[in-house]
Coordinates of C-alpha atoms in Angstrom, one line a residue:
X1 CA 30.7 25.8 -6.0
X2 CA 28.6 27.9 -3.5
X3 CA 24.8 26.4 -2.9
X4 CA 23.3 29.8 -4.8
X5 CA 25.3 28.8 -7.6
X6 CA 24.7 25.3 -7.5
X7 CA 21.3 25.5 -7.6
X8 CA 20.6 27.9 -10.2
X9 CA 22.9 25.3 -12.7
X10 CA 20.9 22.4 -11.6
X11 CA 17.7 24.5 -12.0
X12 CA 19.1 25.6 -15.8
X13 CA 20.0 21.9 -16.8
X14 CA 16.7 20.3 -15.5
X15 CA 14.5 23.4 -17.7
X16 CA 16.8 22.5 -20.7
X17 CA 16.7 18.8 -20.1
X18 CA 12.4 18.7 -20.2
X19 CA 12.2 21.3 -23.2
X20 CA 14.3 18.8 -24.7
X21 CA 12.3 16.1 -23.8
X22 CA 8.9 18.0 -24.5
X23 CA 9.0 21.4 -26.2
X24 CA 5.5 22.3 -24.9
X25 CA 6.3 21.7 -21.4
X26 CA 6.4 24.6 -19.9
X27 CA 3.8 26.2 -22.4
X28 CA 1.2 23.9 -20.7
X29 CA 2.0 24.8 -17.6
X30 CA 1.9 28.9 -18.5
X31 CA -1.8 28.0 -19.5
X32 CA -3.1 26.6 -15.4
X33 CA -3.3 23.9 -13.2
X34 CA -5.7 20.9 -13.0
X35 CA -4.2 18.5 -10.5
X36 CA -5.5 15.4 -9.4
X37 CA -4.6 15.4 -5.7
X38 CA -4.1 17.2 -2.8
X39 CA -1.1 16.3 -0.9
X40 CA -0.2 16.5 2.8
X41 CA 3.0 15.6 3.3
X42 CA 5.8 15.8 6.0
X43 CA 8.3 18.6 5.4
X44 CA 11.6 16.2 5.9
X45 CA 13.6 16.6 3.2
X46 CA 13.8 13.1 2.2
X47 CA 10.2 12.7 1.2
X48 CA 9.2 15.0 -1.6
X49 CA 6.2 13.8 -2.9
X50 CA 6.5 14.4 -6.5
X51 CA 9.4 12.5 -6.7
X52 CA 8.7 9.4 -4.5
X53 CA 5.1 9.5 -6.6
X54 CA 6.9 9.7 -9.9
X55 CA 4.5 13.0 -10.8
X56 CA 5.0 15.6 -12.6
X57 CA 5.2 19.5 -12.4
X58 CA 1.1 19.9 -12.4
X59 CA -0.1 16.9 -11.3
X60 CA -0.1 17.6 -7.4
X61 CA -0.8 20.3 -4.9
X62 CA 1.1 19.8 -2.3
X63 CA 1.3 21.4 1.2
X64 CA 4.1 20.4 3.8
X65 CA 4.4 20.7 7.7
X66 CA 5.9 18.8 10.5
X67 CA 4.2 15.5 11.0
X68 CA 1.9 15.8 8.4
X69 CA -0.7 17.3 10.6
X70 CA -4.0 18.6 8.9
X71 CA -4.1 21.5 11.1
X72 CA -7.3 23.5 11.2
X73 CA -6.4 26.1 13.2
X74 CA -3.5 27.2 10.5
X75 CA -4.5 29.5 7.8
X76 CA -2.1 28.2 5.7
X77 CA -3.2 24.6 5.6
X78 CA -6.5 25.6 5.6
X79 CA -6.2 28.5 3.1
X80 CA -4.6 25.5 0.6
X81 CA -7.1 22.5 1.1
X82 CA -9.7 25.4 0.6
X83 CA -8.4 26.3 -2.7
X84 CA -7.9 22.7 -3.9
X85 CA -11.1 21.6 -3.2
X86 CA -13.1 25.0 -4.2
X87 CA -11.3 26.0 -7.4
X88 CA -8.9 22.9 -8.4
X89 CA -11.7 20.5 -7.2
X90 CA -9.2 18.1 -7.1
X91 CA -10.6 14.8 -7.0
X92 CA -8.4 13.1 -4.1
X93 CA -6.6 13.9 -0.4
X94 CA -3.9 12.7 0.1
X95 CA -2.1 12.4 3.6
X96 CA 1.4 10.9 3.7
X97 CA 3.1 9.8 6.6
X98 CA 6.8 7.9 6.9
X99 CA 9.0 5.8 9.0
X100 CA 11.1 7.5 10.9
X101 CA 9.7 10.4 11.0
X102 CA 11.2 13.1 14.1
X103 CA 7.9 15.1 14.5
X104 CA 6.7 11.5 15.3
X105 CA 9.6 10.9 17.2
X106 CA 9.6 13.9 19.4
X107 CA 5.9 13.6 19.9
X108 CA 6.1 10.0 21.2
X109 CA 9.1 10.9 24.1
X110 CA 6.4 13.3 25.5
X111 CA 8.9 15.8 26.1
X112 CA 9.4 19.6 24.6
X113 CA 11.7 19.9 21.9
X114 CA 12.5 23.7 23.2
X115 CA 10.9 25.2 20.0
X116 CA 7.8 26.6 20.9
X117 CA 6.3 26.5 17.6
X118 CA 7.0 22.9 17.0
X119 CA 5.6 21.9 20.6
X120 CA 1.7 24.0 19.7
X121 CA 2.0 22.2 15.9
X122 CA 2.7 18.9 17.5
X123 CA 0.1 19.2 20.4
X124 CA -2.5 16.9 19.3
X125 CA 0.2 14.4 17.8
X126 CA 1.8 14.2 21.4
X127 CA -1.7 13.5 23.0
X128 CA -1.9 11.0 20.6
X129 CA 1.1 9.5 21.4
X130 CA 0.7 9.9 25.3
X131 CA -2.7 7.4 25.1
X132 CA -0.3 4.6 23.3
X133 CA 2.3 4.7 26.3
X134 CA 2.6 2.8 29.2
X135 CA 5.6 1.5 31.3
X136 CA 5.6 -1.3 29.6
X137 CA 6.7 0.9 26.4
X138 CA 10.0 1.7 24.9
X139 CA 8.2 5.1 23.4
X140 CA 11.9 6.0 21.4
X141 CA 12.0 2.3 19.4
X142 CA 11.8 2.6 16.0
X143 CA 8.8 0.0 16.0
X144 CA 6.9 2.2 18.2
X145 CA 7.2 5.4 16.4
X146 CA 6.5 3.8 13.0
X147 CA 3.1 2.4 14.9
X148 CA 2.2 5.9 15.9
X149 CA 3.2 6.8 12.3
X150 CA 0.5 4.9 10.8
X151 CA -1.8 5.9 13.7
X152 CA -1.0 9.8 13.1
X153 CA -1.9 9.1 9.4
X154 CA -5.0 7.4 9.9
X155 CA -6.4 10.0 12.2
X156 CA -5.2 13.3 9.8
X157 CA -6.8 11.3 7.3
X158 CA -10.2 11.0 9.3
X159 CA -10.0 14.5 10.5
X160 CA -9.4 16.0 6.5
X161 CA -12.5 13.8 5.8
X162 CA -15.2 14.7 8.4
X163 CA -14.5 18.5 7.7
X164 CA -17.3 20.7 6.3
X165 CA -15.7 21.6 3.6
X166 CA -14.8 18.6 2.7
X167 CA -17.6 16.9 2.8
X168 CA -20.0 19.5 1.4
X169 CA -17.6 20.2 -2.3
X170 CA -19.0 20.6 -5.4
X171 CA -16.7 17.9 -6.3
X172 CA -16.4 15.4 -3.3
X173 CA -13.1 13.9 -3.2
X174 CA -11.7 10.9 -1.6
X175 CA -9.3 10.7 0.8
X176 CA -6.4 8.5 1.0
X177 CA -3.6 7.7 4.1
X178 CA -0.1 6.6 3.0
X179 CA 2.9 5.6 4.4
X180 CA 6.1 5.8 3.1
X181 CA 8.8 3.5 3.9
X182 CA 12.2 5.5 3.4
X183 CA 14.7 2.4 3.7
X184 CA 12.8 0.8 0.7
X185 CA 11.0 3.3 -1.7
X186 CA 7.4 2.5 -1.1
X187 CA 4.3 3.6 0.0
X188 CA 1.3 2.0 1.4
X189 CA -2.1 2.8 1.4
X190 CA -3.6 2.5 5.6
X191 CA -7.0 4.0 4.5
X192 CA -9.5 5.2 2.1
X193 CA -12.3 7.2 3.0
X194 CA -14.8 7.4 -0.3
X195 CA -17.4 10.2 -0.4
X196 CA -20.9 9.5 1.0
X197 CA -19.2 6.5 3.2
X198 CA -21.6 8.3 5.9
X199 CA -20.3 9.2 9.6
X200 CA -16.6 8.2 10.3
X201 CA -14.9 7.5 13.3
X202 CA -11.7 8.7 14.5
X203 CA -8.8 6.5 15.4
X204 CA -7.2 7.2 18.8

């Protein structure tokens, strides 16, 4: 069976399967959205965050990219976190990171990957990664890439919460940093930043 094919059956079973399990399902979801979180994830495959989250069709807006990077300069992010907070007011940020991550990876060997676009997207991940170097560092071990993992989360996390917009919303949402660890299922929680916790530093 060809991929179209494939994935138009599995998309027919899985609409049967919850108007089975809830005949007003999709009737709900005709009327809006009112999600609870706004979710920055990494666009590897492996981590979708509905699924790893156990959340259902409504329950997140979610916007993907290498590296989870909150990048300002993109119109697209931005364009997303504006509508979430202004007309979803959703009520928490999320920023999700995980181990083993190859924007990480690429970032920390401080080398271009030959894709210009990746290179500009990762710019500020690689400088982050060139101040945690040293010669005394193996840079590609997986210990050191999950380090600057959490580090890249912590510091998307801080960045999403000192923004304007952010902190200025109608509704003012709190912003949490996970890490997901692919080899066992689970996420962590690195950070919280609560509204009105006053001036926040970044993490290097």
């Amino acid at each position: 069976m060809q991929f179209k094919e494939r994935l138009l059956l599995e998309n027919r079973a899985w609409s049967e399967t919850m108007s089975d399990r809830d005949p007003e399902f999709f009737s709900r979801l005709r009327n809006g959205q009112s999600p609870e979180a706004f979710w920055l994830g990494c666009s590897d495959s492996r981590v979708p965050a509905e699924q790893l989250s156990n959340a259902s069709p409504g329950d997140l807006f979610v916007h993907r990219n290498v590296a989870n990077v909150a990048a300002i300069a993109d119109d697209g992010f931005m364009s997303a976190l504006e509508y979430a907070i202004g007309v979803l007011e959703v009520r928490y940020l999320i920023v999700c990171g995980h181990e083993g991550c190859g924007g990480i990876g690429a970032a920390c060997s401080g080398q271009p990957t030959g894709m210009p676009h990746v290179d500009a997207h990762l710019s500020g991940v690689t400088d982050m990664c060139r101040g945690h170097a040293g010669p005394d560092v193996d840079t590609a071990a997986p210990a050191h890439v999950n380090a600057m993992v959490h580090h890249n989360v912590a510091r998307q996390a801080a960045a999403l919460a000192e923004l304007a917009l952010v902190r200025e919303a109608r509704v003012k949402p709190t912003v949490l940093g996970l890490v997901y660890a692919i080899d066992r299922g689970t996420l962590e929680c690195i950070c919280e930043h609560k509204p009105h916790d006053g001036p926040l530093s970044r993490v290097a």
